[in-house]
XYZ file of C-alpha atoms in Angstrom:
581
model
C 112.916 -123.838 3.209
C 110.239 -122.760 0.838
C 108.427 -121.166 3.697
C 111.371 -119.010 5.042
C 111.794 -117.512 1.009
C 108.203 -116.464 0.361
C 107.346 -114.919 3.775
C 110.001 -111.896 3.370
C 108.319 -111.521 -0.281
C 104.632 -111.698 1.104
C 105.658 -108.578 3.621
C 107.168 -106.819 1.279
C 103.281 -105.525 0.526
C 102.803 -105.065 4.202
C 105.785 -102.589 4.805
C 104.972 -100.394 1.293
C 101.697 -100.406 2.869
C 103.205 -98.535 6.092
C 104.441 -95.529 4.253
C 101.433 -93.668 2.776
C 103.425 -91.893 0.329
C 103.304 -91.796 -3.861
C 105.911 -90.614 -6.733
C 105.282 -88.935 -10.118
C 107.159 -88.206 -12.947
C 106.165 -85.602 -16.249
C 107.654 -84.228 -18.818
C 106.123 -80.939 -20.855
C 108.065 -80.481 -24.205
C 107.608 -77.047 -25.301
C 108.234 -75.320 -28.587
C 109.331 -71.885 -28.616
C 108.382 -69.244 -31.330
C 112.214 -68.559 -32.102
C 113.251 -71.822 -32.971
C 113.949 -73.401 -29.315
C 112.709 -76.262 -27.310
C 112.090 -75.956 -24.055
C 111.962 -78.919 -21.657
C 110.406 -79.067 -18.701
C 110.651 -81.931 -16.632
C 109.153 -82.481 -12.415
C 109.411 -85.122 -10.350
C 107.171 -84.959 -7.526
C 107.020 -86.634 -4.167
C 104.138 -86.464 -1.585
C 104.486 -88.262 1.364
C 101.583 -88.526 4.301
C 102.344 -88.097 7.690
C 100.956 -87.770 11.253
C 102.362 -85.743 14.105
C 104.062 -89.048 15.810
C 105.779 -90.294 12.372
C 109.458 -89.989 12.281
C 111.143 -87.977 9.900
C 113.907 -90.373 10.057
C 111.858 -93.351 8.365
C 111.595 -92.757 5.157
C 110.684 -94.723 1.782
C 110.599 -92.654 -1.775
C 111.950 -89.388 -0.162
C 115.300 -89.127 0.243
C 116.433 -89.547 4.197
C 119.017 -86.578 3.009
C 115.778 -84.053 2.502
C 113.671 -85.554 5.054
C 116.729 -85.252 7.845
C 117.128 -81.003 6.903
C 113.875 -81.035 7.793
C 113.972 -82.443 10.815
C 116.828 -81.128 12.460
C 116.699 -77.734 11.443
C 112.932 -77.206 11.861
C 112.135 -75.734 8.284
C 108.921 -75.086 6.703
C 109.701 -74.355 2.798
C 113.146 -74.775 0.904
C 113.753 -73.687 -2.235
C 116.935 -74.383 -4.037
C 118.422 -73.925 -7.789
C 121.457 -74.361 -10.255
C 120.747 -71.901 -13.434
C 123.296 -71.523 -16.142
C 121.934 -68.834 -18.926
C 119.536 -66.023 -19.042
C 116.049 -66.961 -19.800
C 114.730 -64.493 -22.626
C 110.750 -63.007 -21.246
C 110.332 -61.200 -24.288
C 110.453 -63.977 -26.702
C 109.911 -67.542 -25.023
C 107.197 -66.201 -22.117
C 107.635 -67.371 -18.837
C 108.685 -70.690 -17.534
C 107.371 -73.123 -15.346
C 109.619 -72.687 -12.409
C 111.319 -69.081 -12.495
C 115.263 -69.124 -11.454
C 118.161 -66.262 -11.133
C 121.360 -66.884 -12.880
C 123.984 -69.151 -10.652
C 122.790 -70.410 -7.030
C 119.915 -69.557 -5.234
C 118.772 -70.443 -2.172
C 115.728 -69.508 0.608
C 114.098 -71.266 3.371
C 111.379 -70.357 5.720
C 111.892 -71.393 9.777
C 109.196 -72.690 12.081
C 109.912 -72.274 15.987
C 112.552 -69.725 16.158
C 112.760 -67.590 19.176
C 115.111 -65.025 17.715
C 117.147 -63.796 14.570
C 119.915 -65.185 15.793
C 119.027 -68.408 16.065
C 117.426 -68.220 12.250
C 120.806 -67.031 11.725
C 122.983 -69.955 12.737
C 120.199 -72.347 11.438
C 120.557 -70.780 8.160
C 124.077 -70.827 8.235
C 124.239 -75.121 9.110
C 121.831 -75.956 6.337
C 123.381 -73.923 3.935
C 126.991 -75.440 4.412
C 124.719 -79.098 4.647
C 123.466 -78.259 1.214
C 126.998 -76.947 0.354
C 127.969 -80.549 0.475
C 124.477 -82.531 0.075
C 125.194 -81.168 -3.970
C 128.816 -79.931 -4.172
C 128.115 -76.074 -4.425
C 129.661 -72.964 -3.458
C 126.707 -72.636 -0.906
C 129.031 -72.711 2.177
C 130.039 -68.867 1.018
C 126.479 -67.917 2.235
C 126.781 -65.862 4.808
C 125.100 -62.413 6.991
C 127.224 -60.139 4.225
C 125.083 -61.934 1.130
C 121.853 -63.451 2.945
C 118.649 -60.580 2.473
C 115.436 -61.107 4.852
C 112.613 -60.023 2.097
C 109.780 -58.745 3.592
C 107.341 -58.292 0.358
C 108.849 -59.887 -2.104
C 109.107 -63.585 -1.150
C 105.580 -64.907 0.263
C 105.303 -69.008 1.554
C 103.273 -71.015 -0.401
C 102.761 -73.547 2.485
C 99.255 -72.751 4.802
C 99.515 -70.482 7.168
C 97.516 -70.907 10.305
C 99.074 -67.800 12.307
C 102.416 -69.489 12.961
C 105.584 -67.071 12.413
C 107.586 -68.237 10.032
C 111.039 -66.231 9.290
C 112.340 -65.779 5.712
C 116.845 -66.154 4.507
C 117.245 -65.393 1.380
C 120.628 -65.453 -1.065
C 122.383 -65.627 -4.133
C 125.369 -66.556 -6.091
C 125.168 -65.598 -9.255
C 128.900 -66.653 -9.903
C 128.018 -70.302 -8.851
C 128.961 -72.603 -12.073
C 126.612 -75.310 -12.871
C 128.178 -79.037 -13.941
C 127.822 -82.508 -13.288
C 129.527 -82.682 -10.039
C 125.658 -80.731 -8.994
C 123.542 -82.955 -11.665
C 124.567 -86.070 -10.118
C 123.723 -85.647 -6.554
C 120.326 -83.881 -7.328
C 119.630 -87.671 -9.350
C 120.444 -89.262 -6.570
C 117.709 -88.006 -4.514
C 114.932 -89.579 -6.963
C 113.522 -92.944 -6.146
C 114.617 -94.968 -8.636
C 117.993 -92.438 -9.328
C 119.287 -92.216 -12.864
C 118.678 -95.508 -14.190
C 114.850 -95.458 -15.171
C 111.946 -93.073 -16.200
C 112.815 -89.512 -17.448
C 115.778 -89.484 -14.853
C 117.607 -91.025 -17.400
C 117.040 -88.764 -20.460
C 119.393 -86.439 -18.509
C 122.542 -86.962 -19.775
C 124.902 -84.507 -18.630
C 126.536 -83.545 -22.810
C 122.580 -82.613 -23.730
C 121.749 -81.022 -20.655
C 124.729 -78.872 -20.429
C 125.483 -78.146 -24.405
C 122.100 -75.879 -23.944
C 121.546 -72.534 -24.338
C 119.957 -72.699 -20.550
C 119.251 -75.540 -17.759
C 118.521 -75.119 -14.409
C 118.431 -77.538 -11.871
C 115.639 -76.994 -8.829
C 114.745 -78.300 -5.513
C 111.292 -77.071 -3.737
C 110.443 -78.877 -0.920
C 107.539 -77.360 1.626
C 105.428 -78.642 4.792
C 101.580 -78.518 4.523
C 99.720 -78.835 7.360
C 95.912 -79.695 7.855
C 95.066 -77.660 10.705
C 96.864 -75.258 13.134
C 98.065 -77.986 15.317
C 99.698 -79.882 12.494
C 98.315 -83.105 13.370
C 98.801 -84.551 9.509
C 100.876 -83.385 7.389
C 101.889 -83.769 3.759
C 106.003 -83.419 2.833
C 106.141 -82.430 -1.052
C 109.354 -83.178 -2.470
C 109.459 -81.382 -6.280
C 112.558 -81.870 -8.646
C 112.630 -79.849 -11.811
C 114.689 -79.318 -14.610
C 114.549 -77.027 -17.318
C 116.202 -76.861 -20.719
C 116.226 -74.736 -23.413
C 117.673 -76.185 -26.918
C 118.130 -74.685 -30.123
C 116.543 -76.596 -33.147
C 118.950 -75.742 -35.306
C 121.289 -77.750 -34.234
C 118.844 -81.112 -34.728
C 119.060 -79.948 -38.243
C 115.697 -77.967 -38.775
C 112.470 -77.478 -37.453
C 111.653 -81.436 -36.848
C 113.078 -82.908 -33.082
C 112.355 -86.183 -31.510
C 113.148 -87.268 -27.586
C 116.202 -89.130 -28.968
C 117.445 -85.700 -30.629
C 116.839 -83.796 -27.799
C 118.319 -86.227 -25.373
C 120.689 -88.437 -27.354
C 118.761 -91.311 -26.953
C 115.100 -92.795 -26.447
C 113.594 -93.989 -22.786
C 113.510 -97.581 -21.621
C 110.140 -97.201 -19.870
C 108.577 -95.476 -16.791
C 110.129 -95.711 -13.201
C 108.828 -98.569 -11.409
C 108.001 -97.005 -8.117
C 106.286 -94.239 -9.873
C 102.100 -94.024 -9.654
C 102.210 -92.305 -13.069
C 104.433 -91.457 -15.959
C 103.253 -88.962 -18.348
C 105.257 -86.743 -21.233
C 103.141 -83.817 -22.509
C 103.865 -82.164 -25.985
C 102.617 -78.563 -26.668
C 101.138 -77.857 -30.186
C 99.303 -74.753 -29.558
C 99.054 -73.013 -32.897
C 101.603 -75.272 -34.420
C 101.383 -78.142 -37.129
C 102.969 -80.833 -36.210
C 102.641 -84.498 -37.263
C 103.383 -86.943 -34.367
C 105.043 -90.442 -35.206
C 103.568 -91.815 -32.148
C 99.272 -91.791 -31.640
C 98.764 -90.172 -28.323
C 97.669 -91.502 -25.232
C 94.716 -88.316 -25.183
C 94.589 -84.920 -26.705
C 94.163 -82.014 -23.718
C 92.371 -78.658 -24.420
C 93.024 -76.417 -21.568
C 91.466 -72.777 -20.778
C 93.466 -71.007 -18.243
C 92.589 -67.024 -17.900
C 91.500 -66.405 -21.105
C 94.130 -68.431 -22.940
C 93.878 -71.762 -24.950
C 96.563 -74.623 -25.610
C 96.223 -77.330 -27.174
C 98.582 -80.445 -25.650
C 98.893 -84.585 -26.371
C 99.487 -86.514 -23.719
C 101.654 -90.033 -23.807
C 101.249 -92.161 -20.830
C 104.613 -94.119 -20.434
C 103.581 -96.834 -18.364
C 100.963 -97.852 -21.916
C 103.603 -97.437 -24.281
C 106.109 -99.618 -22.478
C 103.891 -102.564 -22.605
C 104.177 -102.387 -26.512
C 107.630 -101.764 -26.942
C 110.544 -101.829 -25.310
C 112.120 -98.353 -26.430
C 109.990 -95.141 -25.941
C 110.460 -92.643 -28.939
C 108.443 -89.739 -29.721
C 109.104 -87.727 -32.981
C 107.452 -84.630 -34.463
C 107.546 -83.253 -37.864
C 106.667 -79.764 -38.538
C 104.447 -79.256 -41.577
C 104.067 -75.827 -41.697
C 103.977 -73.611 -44.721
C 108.063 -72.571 -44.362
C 106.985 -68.945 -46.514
C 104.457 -67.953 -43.204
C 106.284 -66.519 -40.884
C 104.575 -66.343 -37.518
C 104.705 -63.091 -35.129
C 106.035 -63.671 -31.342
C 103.560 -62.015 -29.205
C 105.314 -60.502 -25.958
C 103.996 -61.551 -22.932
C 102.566 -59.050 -20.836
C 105.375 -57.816 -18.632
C 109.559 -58.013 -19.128
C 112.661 -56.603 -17.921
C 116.110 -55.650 -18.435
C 119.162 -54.496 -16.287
C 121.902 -52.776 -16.959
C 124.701 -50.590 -15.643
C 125.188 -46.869 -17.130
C 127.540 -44.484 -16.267
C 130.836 -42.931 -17.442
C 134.929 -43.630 -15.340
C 135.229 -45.542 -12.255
C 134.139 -42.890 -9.887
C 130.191 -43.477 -10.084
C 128.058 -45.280 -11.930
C 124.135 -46.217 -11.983
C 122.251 -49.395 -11.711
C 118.608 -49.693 -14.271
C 115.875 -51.014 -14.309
C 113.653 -51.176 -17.528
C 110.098 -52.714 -17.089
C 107.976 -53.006 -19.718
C 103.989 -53.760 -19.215
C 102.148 -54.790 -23.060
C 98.915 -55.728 -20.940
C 95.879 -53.205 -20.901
C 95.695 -52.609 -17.684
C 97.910 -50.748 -15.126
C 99.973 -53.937 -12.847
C 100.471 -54.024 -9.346
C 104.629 -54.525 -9.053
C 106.907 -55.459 -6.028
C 110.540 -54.628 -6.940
C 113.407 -56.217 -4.755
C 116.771 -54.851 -5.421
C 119.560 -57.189 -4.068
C 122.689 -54.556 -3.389
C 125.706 -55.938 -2.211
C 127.695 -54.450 0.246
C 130.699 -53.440 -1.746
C 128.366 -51.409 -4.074
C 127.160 -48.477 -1.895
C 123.727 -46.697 -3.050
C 122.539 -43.330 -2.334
C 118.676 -43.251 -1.832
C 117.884 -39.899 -2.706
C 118.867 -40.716 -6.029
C 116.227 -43.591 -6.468
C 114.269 -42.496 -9.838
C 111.158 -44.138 -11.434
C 110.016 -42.382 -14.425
C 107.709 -43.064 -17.394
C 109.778 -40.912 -20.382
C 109.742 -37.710 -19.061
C 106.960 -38.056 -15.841
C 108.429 -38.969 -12.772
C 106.713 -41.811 -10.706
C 105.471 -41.681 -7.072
C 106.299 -45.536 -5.266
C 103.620 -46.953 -2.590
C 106.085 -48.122 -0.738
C 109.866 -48.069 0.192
C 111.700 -50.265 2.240
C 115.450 -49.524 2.550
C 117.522 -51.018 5.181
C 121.301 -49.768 4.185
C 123.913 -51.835 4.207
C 127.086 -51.565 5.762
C 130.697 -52.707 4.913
C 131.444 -56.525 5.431
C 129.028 -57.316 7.242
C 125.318 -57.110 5.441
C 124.007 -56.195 1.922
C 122.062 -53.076 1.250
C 118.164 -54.259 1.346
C 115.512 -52.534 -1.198
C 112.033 -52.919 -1.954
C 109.556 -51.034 -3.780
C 105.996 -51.595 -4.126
C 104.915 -49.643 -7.474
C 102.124 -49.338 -10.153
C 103.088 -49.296 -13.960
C 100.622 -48.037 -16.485
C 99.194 -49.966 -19.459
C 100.980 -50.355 -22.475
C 104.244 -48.537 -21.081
C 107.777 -48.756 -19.960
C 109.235 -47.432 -16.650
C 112.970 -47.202 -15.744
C 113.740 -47.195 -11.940
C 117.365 -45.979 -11.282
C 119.850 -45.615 -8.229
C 123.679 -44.427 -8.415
C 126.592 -45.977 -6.230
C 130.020 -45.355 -5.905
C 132.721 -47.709 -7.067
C 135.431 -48.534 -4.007
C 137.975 -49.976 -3.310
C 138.310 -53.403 -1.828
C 141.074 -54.807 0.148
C 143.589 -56.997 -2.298
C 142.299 -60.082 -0.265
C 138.756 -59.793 -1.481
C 139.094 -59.538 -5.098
C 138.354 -62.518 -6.516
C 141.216 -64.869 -8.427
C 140.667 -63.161 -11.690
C 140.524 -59.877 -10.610
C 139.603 -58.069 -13.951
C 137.007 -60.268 -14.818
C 134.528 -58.163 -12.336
C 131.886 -58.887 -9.584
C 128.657 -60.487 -10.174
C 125.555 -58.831 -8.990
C 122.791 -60.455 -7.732
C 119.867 -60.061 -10.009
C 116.358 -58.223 -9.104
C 113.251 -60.040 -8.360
C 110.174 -58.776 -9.986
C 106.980 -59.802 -8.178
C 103.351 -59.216 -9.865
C 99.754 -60.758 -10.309
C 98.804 -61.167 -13.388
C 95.295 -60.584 -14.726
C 95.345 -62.728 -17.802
C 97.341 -66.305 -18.325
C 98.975 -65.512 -22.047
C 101.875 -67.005 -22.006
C 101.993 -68.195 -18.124
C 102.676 -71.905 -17.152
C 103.222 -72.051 -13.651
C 101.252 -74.032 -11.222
C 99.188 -73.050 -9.171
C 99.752 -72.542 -5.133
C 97.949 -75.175 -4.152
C 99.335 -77.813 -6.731
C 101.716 -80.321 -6.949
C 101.713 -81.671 -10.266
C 101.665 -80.057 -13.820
C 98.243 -81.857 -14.797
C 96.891 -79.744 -11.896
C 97.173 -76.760 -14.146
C 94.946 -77.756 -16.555
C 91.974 -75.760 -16.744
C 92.834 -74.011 -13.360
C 91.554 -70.646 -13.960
C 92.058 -68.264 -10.634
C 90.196 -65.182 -10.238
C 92.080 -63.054 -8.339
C 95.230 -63.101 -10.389
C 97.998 -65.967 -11.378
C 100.832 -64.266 -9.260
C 104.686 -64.480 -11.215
C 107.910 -63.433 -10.393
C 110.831 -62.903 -12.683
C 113.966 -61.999 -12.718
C 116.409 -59.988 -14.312
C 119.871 -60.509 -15.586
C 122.954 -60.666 -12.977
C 125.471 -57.600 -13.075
C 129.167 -57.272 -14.085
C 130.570 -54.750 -12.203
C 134.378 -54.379 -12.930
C 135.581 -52.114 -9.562
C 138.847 -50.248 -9.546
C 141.973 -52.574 -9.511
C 145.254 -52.099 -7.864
C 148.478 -52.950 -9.341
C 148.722 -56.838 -8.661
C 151.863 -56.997 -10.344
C 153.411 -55.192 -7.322
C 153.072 -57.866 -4.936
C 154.858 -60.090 -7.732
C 157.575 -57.769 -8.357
C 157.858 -57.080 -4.499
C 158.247 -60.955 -3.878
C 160.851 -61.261 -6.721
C 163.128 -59.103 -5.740
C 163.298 -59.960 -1.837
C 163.744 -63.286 -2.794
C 166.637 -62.452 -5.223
C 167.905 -60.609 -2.355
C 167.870 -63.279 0.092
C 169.213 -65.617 -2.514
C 171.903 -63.704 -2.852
C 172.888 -62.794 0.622
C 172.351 -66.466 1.878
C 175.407 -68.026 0.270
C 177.966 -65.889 2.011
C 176.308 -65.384 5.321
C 176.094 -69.109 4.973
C 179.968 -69.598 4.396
C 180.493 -66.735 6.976
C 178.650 -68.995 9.837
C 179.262 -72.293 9.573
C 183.069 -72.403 8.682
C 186.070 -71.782 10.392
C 188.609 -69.898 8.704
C 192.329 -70.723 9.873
C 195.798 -68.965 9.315
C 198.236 -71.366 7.807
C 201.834 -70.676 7.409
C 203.878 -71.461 4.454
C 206.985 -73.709 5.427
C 209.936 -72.603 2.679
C 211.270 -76.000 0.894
C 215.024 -76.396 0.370
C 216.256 -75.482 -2.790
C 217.959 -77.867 -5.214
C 221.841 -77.939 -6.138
C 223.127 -76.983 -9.378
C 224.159 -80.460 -10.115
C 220.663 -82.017 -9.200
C 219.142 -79.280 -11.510
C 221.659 -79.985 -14.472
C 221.102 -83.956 -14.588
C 217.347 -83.225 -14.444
C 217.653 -81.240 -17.348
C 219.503 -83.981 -19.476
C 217.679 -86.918 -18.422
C 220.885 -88.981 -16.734
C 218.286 -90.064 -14.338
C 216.472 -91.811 -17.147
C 216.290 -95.703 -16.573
C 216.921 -97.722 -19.841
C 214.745 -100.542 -20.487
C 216.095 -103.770 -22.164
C 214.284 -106.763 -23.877
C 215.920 -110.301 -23.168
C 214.349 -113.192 -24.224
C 214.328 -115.928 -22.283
C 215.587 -119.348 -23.668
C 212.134 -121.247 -24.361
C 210.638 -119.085 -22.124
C 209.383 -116.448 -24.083
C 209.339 -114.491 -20.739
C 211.048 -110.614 -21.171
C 212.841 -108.615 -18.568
C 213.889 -105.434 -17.913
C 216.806 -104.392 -16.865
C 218.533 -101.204 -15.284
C 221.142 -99.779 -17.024
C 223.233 -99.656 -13.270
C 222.343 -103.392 -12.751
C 223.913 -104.611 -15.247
């Protein structure tokens, strides 16, 4: 018997051994000038695999990923849940850049056609519709955008043709019914590692979250003999100090409580706290202290490896106490480019959709504009407008593909240059229309969300910039990676309101009262009218009583008189008729 128990423990080894794939978790906590914390945290997943592996066979990445990929034939997927608007102009740029709501794009490998992108598209959107309880299942060909400029792959490209769907739902509402699933995909799910910091009262009582899947395909060569599946996870938060009671914050403050320890099937654990230009005393010694260049800009960040702490103690707690002069106040330095939209514009006839870009870096920037137009908000082209005050830009390059009514959005890109140290508004009017009552949403007067603009630009300089680079996986990869030709970012603006014009919906109501009142009211005797049968009955006359009969019913003669006799030792009584007697 002792034999038959240890030989399923001495292959457990053996089969671990068969997948050649490894897990990470980090964590980047993140002051903010303003008096916010951001948090940043990625799980990543890189699993190795040859031409002749199965898909279907899989050990840390979720068989629910691994299976899209496989039956749909994709090549990148990118997927995310934002609730908030992420300020540029005061906290920088994040990590991982999202749009307000639901976003969604995916590249396709082996297509012959559009059409069959198209349906594709269409089955893995309504599979990640219910893969994470969304909305996605609403994407369809009259919100889905095929971005030629804007959106590049960042998998390797050996000459393969690879076909872009792109779309948005900026009305998409962000809970736990989406948190939950997206845990469930990690390998060891919510119980352990960082997983379980995310509790959904902090992450949801923030000023912004987002939730984000990006999984791609790298191959090795142009045959695709070996191949590496990256599964990334992020989350980001944004928190407001104030409401820990000051400048000081701790991972129990932030998260209501402290961590257990590091995931067990991760290879490494690791929580990174920024203290560029900021005095903070740390209740915990860290692991090592990382100085980073990256194009021209320095930070300063500790590192605490997880899996070392948990050998010491059970429950991971990290603290930080702020002992800066309170009477220096600090200046936020704008990072080099930001945006804003808006809608101008005077009655419901016609109104205008801008643009405002503003560049702080010293040199002119190379931009790539993509304005997502939906189809019940038609846009004249020859009113497109860039100008710089009162000069009037010339764009590189236009591409317009015009939408048309129910069926597909109105497609824009521009490829522009802004000047140094200046701000640029880029303008186009539409009309407001009329929709038919069945497309206005349930409340009506609340408006129609927009789809927000994607701003696309290579940066020369790294101030304020955090993202990884193209060719990494982790955020340690970062460190110290300095790019010559330019740390490319893309941002995006805030989603439009649009209120349109709104019939009377109180008709219908008042329409649906009164028939019914109507009916009600006309259904009773129709009712009586066709299911009884009326019949003619004649009165019979009755014979009429004789004076005498009439005269002793007035005095009463017909009156019986009742008598008592009591019975001898009886008790019993009787009554007796006065004509019986």
């Amino acid at each position: 018997m002792v034999h038959f128990a240890v030989w399923p423990l001495l292959l457990l080894p053996l089969a671990a051994a068969a997948f050649n794939d490894v897990f990470d978790e980090e964590l980047l906590i993140k002051p903010l000038p303003d008096g916010f914390v951001y948090s940043y945290f990625q799980f990543t997943t890189r699993w190795q695999l040859a031409a002749n592996d199965s898909l279907l066979h899989t050990h840390l990445v979720s068989r629910s990923l691994a299976e899209l990929f496989h039956h749909y034939d994709v090549s990148e997927l990118h997927l995310s849940f934002t609730n908030g608007i992420w300020r540029y102009e005061n906290w920088g740029f994040p990590v991982v850049d999202a749009g307000p709501g639901a976003e969604v794009w995916a590249w396709f490998a082996n297509a012959k056609d559009d059409g069959e992108v198209d349906g594709r598209w269409k089955q893995l959107c309504g599979t990640l519709s219910g893969l994470f309880c969304a909305s996605l299942s609403f994407v369809d060909g009259t919100n889905t955008f095929r971005p030629e400029y804007s959106l590049r792959p960042q998998t390797h490209r050996f000459g393969e043709e690879l076909r872009v769907r792109y779309a948005a739902l900026p009305r998409e509402i962000v809970c736990t019914e989406n948190l939950t699933p997206w845990k469930k995909l990690l390998p060891c799910k919510l119980r352990e590692g960082f997983a379980s910091l995310l509790t959904p009262d902090h992450v949801y009582s923030g000023n912004y979250h987002s939730l984000a899947l990006h999984v791609r395909k790298l191959c090795e060569d142009a045959e695709c003999g070996r191949f590496q599946l990256e599964v990334r996870q992020s989350v980001s938060l944004v928190q407001d100090q104030r409401l820990f009671g000051g400048k000081d914050w701790s991972v129990r403050k932030l998260f209501g409580q402290g961590m257990e320890g590091a995931c067990t099937l991760a290879a490494s654990s690791k929580l990174y706290v920024d203290v560029t230009d900021r005095s903070y005393e740390m209740t915990q010694v860290p692991t090592d202290v990382i100085r980073t260049t990256r194009g021209g800009a320095s930070s300063v960040l500790y590192e605490y490896d997880i899996k070392q702490f948990e050998r010491k103690q059970r429950m991971f707690n990290v603290a930080a106490v702020d002992r800066a002069d309170p009477n220096v106040v600090s200046l936020i330095q704008p990072p080099p480019i930001y945006s804003k939209r808006f809608i101008s514009g005077v009655g419901q006839e016609r109104g205008r959709i801008v643009t405002r870009i503003t560049n702080t870096h010293w040199t002119d920037l190379n931009l790539i504009i993509f304005e997502n137009i939906p189809w019940f908000v038609p846009i004249y082209l020859h009113t497109l407008k860039i100008t710089q005050g009162p000069i009037q830009l010339t764009p590189r390059t236009v591409k317009y593909i015009p939408g048309r009514q129910r069926e597909r959005p109105s497609h824009l890109e521009i490829a522009l240059t802004i000047p140094k140290r200046s701000t640029l508004e880029l303008s186009i009017d539409f009309d407001y229309i009329f929709l038919k009552w069945q497309e206005y949403p349930p409340d009506a007067s609340h408006g129609h969300y927009l789809q927000p603009s994607i701003i696309s630009v290579l940066l020369p300089t790294a101030r304020n910039y955090t993202s990884l680079p193209r060719e990494a996986a982790l955020f340690r990869d970062s460190f110290n990676a300095t790019q010559p030709d330019g740390y490319f970012l893309q941002l995006r603006t805030e989603a439009l309101l649009l209120t349109l014009p709104i019939p009377d919906f109180s008709m219908p109501y008042n329409v649906i009262c009164l028939a019914c009142t109507v009916v009600a009211l006309a259904f009773g005797p129709i009712h009586n009218i066709s299911t009884k049968k009326i019949v003619a009955k004649s009165k019979e006359p009755k014979d009429k009583p004789k004076w005498g009969q009439k005269i002793r019913g007035w005095f009463g003669k017909g009156k019986k008189k009742v008598e008592e006799v009591e019975g001898e030792g009886s008790g019993d009584k009787t009554e007796l008729v006065e004509g019986e007697k």
